[in-house]
Amino acid sequence: MIFDVGKDLGPYVLFVFESRIIIIMASDITDTLNNLDSLLLQNERKIQKKLRHTGQPYISRSGKLIPAKKQSDLLCNCPQHCDEKVPNEARLKLFYQFYKMADQIKQNDFLMSHIEIRAVQRRSIEMKNPKKIQRRVSCKYKVPVLTSKDPPIQPGGSPEGVMVTEVCQKAFMNIYAITEKRVRLQREKLISQTYLVSAAGEQPQPSVVRMADYKQRFENFCATETISADIITAWLLRFIGPVTYQVLTYLCSPVAPGTKTFAQLKRLLETPYAPTRSVYEERSAFSSRNQRAGESYVAFSLFLCHLAATCSFGIFLDDALKS
């Protein structure tokens, strides 16, 4: 609010903003008003963010009124009878304490700590459909059955001594009044943290495996695990080794690799980023490469194939590798 302060202040204007008195030059009033508008907008967004994280009604950035979070009366209709496993009192307490955290990061940590990832070890013959990509993990969802005497929930797990029961995904979503997308994102984040290396086998090394094969292997892994397009970049940055990550950081400079799309990062990796050596230098490096202590024959052969790719051996490639 701007007050008319009279002639005694001369070329100055007095403001009252958030219980503070601000006096500025009248010539700077336009810039000051713009800055105040920006501060008000930031403050409003913080308020709406707080309302969203506490489950209260809020206004989205598009101006839409989002209603308050509300638990569903019926958890699910699955054969597990999740309604009977989690009493109404426990559901209400979970819902209240979940949004009392008032922090999306803490809430997501709590959700992830109650999702269990397991590898699919065996499949029946009738389930093996060559035309359909089979999942390699299964997920279980668990919730703590809180009583009036139990301590409040915390990020990272259930309170010690509290009974935890398994429920279906639908019941898991309805207890906390969260969307399927939010559950999926936490599930995929958990897979990327705990299952990536064991699921994909030994991580491919860019210095040994051709980059085209490396990218194809990663894309096949993402397709098998049904990794969504909105987090595939994060998976790539976790999947690659430190050398490739350094190269990507250099190629993406001055911005971070995480700001690029997966397609953009693929194109960057396809471009040559090292000076080309002469054929003589390449063949010298090939012939001087010996099998090292502890190096398997397969790894040694792969490395030789990598070196031979730039030696221009032509029809003599097999002879060079055998020798």
Coordinates of C-alpha atoms in Angstrom, one line a residue, residues 20-293:
R20 CA 7.7 -2.9 7.3
I21 CA 8.1 0.8 6.4
I22 CA 10.1 1.4 3.2
I23 CA 11.1 4.9 1.9
I24 CA 12.4 5.2 -1.6
M25 CA 13.1 7.8 -4.3
A26 CA 10.0 8.7 -6.3
S27 CA 12.0 8.1 -9.5
D28 CA 12.5 4.5 -8.5
I29 CA 8.8 3.7 -7.8
T30 CA 8.3 1.7 -11.0
D31 CA 11.2 -0.7 -10.4
T32 CA 10.2 -1.0 -6.7
L33 CA 6.6 -1.9 -7.6
N34 CA 7.8 -4.6 -10.0
N35 CA 10.1 -6.0 -7.3
L36 CA 7.2 -6.0 -4.8
D37 CA 5.0 -7.9 -7.3
S38 CA 7.7 -10.5 -7.7
L39 CA 8.1 -10.9 -3.9
L40 CA 4.3 -11.2 -3.5
L41 CA 4.2 -13.8 -6.2
Q42 CA 7.0 -15.9 -4.6
N43 CA 5.4 -15.6 -1.2
E44 CA 2.0 -16.7 -2.7
R45 CA 3.7 -19.7 -4.3
K46 CA 5.3 -20.7 -1.0
I47 CA 1.9 -20.5 0.7
Q48 CA 0.2 -22.7 -2.0
K49 CA 3.1 -25.2 -1.9
K50 CA 2.7 -25.5 1.9
L51 CA -1.1 -26.0 1.5
R52 CA -0.5 -28.7 -1.1
H53 CA 2.0 -30.6 1.0
T54 CA -0.4 -30.5 4.0
G55 CA -3.3 -31.8 2.0
Q56 CA -5.3 -28.6 2.1
P57 CA -7.1 -27.0 -0.8
Y58 CA -4.8 -24.8 -2.9
I59 CA -4.6 -22.8 -6.1
S60 CA -2.4 -24.4 -8.9
R61 CA -0.1 -22.3 -11.1
S62 CA -2.8 -22.5 -13.8
G63 CA -5.3 -20.9 -11.4
K64 CA -7.3 -24.0 -10.8
L65 CA -8.7 -24.7 -7.3
I66 CA -7.5 -28.1 -6.2
P67 CA -9.7 -29.6 -3.4
A68 CA -8.4 -30.9 -0.1
K69 CA -7.1 -34.4 0.1
K70 CA -9.7 -36.9 1.4
Q71 CA -9.5 -40.5 2.2
S72 CA -11.7 -42.9 0.3
D73 CA -14.3 -44.7 2.3
L74 CA -13.4 -48.0 0.6
L75 CA -9.7 -48.9 0.3
C76 CA -10.1 -51.5 -2.4
N77 CA -12.1 -54.5 -3.6
C78 CA -9.1 -56.9 -4.0
P79 CA -8.9 -60.5 -2.7
Q80 CA -6.4 -59.5 0.0
H81 CA -9.3 -57.8 2.0
C82 CA -7.1 -54.7 2.7
D83 CA -10.1 -53.1 4.4
E84 CA -10.0 -55.7 7.1
K85 CA -6.2 -55.5 7.5
V86 CA -6.1 -51.8 8.2
P87 CA -8.8 -50.6 10.7
N88 CA -10.4 -47.2 10.1
E89 CA -8.7 -45.7 13.2
A90 CA -5.2 -46.7 11.8
R91 CA -6.1 -45.3 8.4
L92 CA -7.1 -41.9 9.8
K93 CA -4.0 -41.7 11.9
L94 CA -1.8 -42.5 9.0
F95 CA -3.5 -39.9 6.8
Y96 CA -3.2 -37.2 9.4
Q97 CA 0.4 -37.9 10.3
F98 CA 1.4 -38.2 6.6
Y99 CA 0.2 -34.7 5.8
K100 CA 1.5 -33.4 9.1
M101 CA 5.0 -33.9 7.8
A102 CA 4.2 -30.9 5.4
D103 CA 7.2 -31.8 3.3
Q104 CA 7.0 -33.6 0.0
I105 CA 10.6 -35.0 0.3
K106 CA 9.9 -36.5 3.7
Q107 CA 6.6 -37.9 2.5
N108 CA 8.2 -39.5 -0.5
D109 CA 11.0 -41.0 1.7
F110 CA 8.2 -42.5 3.9
L111 CA 6.4 -44.0 0.9
M112 CA 9.6 -45.5 -0.6
S113 CA 10.5 -47.1 2.8
H114 CA 7.2 -49.0 2.6
I115 CA 7.6 -50.3 -1.0
E116 CA 9.5 -53.6 -1.3
I117 CA 11.2 -54.5 -4.6
R118 CA 11.8 -58.2 -5.5
A119 CA 13.3 -59.8 -8.5
V120 CA 11.1 -62.1 -10.5
Q121 CA 13.1 -65.4 -10.4
R122 CA 10.9 -67.8 -12.3
R123 CA 8.1 -67.7 -14.9
S124 CA 5.7 -70.4 -15.9
I125 CA 5.9 -71.6 -19.5
E126 CA 2.4 -70.2 -20.3
M127 CA 3.5 -66.7 -19.0
K128 CA 6.5 -66.5 -21.4
N129 CA 5.1 -64.5 -24.3
P130 CA 7.8 -63.5 -26.7
K131 CA 5.7 -60.7 -28.1
K132 CA 5.3 -59.1 -24.6
I133 CA 8.0 -57.5 -22.5
Q134 CA 8.1 -59.3 -19.2
R135 CA 8.7 -57.4 -16.0
R136 CA 11.8 -58.4 -14.0
V137 CA 10.7 -57.0 -10.6
S138 CA 7.6 -57.3 -8.5
C139 CA 6.5 -54.7 -5.9
K140 CA 4.8 -55.1 -2.5
Y141 CA 3.2 -52.2 -0.6
K142 CA 3.1 -52.1 3.2
V143 CA 1.5 -49.8 5.8
P144 CA 2.0 -49.5 9.5
V145 CA -1.1 -50.4 11.6
L146 CA -0.9 -47.6 14.1
T147 CA -2.7 -47.5 17.4
S148 CA -3.4 -44.7 19.8
K149 CA -0.3 -45.6 21.8
D150 CA 2.2 -45.7 18.9
P151 CA 4.6 -42.8 18.2
P152 CA 4.1 -40.7 15.0
I153 CA 5.5 -41.9 11.7
Q154 CA 8.8 -40.5 10.4
P155 CA 10.6 -40.5 7.0
G156 CA 12.6 -43.6 6.4
G157 CA 10.3 -46.2 8.0
S158 CA 7.7 -47.2 10.5
P159 CA 8.0 -46.6 14.2
E160 CA 9.9 -49.4 16.1
G161 CA 7.6 -52.1 17.3
V162 CA 4.6 -51.2 15.1
M163 CA 3.0 -54.0 13.2
V164 CA 3.3 -53.6 9.4
T165 CA 0.9 -55.3 7.0
E166 CA 0.9 -55.8 3.2
V167 CA -1.8 -54.1 1.1
C168 CA -2.5 -53.8 -2.6
Q169 CA -1.4 -50.7 -4.6
K170 CA -4.9 -49.4 -4.7
A171 CA -5.2 -49.5 -0.9
F172 CA -1.8 -48.0 -0.6
M173 CA -2.9 -45.0 -2.7
N174 CA -6.2 -44.5 -1.0
I175 CA -4.8 -44.5 2.5
Y176 CA -2.6 -41.5 1.8
A177 CA -4.9 -40.1 -0.9
I178 CA -2.1 -40.0 -3.5
T179 CA -2.1 -40.6 -7.2
E180 CA -0.9 -43.6 -9.1
K181 CA 1.8 -41.4 -10.8
R182 CA 3.3 -40.5 -7.4
V183 CA 3.4 -44.1 -6.4
R184 CA 5.0 -45.0 -9.7
L185 CA 7.7 -42.3 -9.4
Q186 CA 8.7 -43.5 -6.0
R187 CA 8.7 -47.1 -7.1
E188 CA 11.0 -46.3 -10.1
K189 CA 13.2 -44.2 -7.9
L190 CA 13.6 -47.1 -5.5
I191 CA 14.4 -49.5 -8.4
S192 CA 17.1 -47.1 -9.6
Q193 CA 18.7 -47.0 -6.2
T194 CA 18.6 -50.6 -5.1
Y195 CA 18.1 -52.8 -8.2
L196 CA 19.9 -51.3 -11.2
V197 CA 23.2 -53.1 -11.0
S198 CA 21.7 -56.5 -10.1
A199 CA 19.0 -56.3 -12.8
A200 CA 21.3 -55.1 -15.6
G201 CA 24.2 -57.3 -14.7
E202 CA 27.7 -55.8 -14.7
Q203 CA 27.6 -52.2 -15.7
P204 CA 28.9 -51.7 -19.3
Q205 CA 32.2 -49.8 -19.4
P206 CA 32.3 -47.2 -22.2
S207 CA 36.0 -47.7 -22.6
V208 CA 35.4 -51.3 -23.7
V209 CA 31.9 -51.6 -25.1
R210 CA 31.0 -49.7 -28.3
M211 CA 28.8 -46.7 -27.5
A212 CA 26.1 -47.9 -29.9
D213 CA 25.9 -51.2 -28.0
Y214 CA 26.0 -49.4 -24.7
K215 CA 23.0 -47.2 -25.6
Q216 CA 21.1 -50.1 -27.0
R217 CA 21.6 -52.1 -23.8
F218 CA 20.4 -49.2 -21.7
E219 CA 17.3 -48.7 -23.9
N220 CA 16.5 -52.4 -23.7
F221 CA 16.8 -52.3 -19.9
C222 CA 14.4 -49.3 -19.7
A223 CA 11.9 -51.0 -22.0
T224 CA 12.0 -54.2 -19.9
E225 CA 11.5 -52.3 -16.6
T226 CA 8.9 -49.9 -18.2
I227 CA 10.9 -46.8 -17.2
S228 CA 8.7 -43.7 -17.9
A229 CA 10.0 -41.0 -20.3
D230 CA 9.9 -38.3 -17.6
I231 CA 12.7 -39.9 -15.5
I232 CA 14.7 -41.8 -18.2
T233 CA 17.4 -39.0 -18.1
A234 CA 17.9 -39.5 -14.4
W235 CA 18.3 -43.3 -15.0
L236 CA 20.9 -42.7 -17.7
L237 CA 23.0 -40.5 -15.5
R238 CA 22.9 -43.1 -12.8
F239 CA 23.6 -46.0 -15.2
I240 CA 26.7 -44.6 -17.0
G241 CA 30.2 -44.8 -15.5
P242 CA 32.2 -41.9 -14.1
V243 CA 34.2 -41.4 -17.3
T244 CA 31.2 -41.1 -19.5
Y245 CA 29.6 -38.8 -17.0
Q246 CA 32.6 -36.5 -17.1
V247 CA 32.4 -36.4 -20.9
L248 CA 28.7 -35.6 -20.8
T249 CA 29.3 -32.8 -18.2
Y250 CA 31.9 -31.3 -20.6
L251 CA 29.6 -31.6 -23.6
C252 CA 26.6 -30.1 -21.8
S253 CA 28.6 -27.2 -20.4
P254 CA 27.6 -24.6 -19.2
V255 CA 24.4 -26.4 -18.2
A256 CA 24.2 -29.6 -16.2
P257 CA 23.5 -33.0 -18.0
G258 CA 20.3 -33.3 -15.9
T259 CA 18.7 -30.3 -17.8
K260 CA 18.9 -32.2 -21.1
T261 CA 16.4 -34.6 -22.5
F262 CA 17.3 -38.2 -23.1
A263 CA 17.3 -37.7 -26.9
Q264 CA 19.7 -34.7 -26.6
L265 CA 22.1 -36.7 -24.4
K266 CA 22.0 -39.5 -26.9
R267 CA 23.0 -37.2 -29.7
L268 CA 25.8 -35.7 -27.6
L269 CA 27.2 -39.2 -27.0
E270 CA 27.1 -40.0 -30.7
T271 CA 29.3 -37.1 -31.6
P272 CA 33.1 -37.6 -31.6
Y273 CA 34.5 -35.8 -28.6
A274 CA 38.2 -36.9 -28.8
P275 CA 40.8 -36.0 -31.4
T276 CA 41.5 -38.7 -34.0
R277 CA 44.9 -40.4 -33.8
S278 CA 46.8 -41.7 -36.8
V279 CA 46.4 -45.3 -37.8
Y280 CA 50.0 -45.9 -36.8
E281 CA 49.3 -44.7 -33.2
E282 CA 46.1 -46.8 -33.1
R283 CA 47.9 -50.0 -34.3
S284 CA 50.7 -49.3 -31.8
A285 CA 48.2 -49.1 -29.0
F286 CA 46.6 -52.3 -30.2
S287 CA 49.8 -54.4 -30.5
S288 CA 51.2 -53.2 -27.1
R289 CA 48.0 -54.1 -25.2
N290 CA 48.6 -57.3 -23.2
Q291 CA 46.3 -59.2 -20.9
R292 CA 46.6 -57.8 -17.4
A293 CA 46.8 -59.6 -14.1

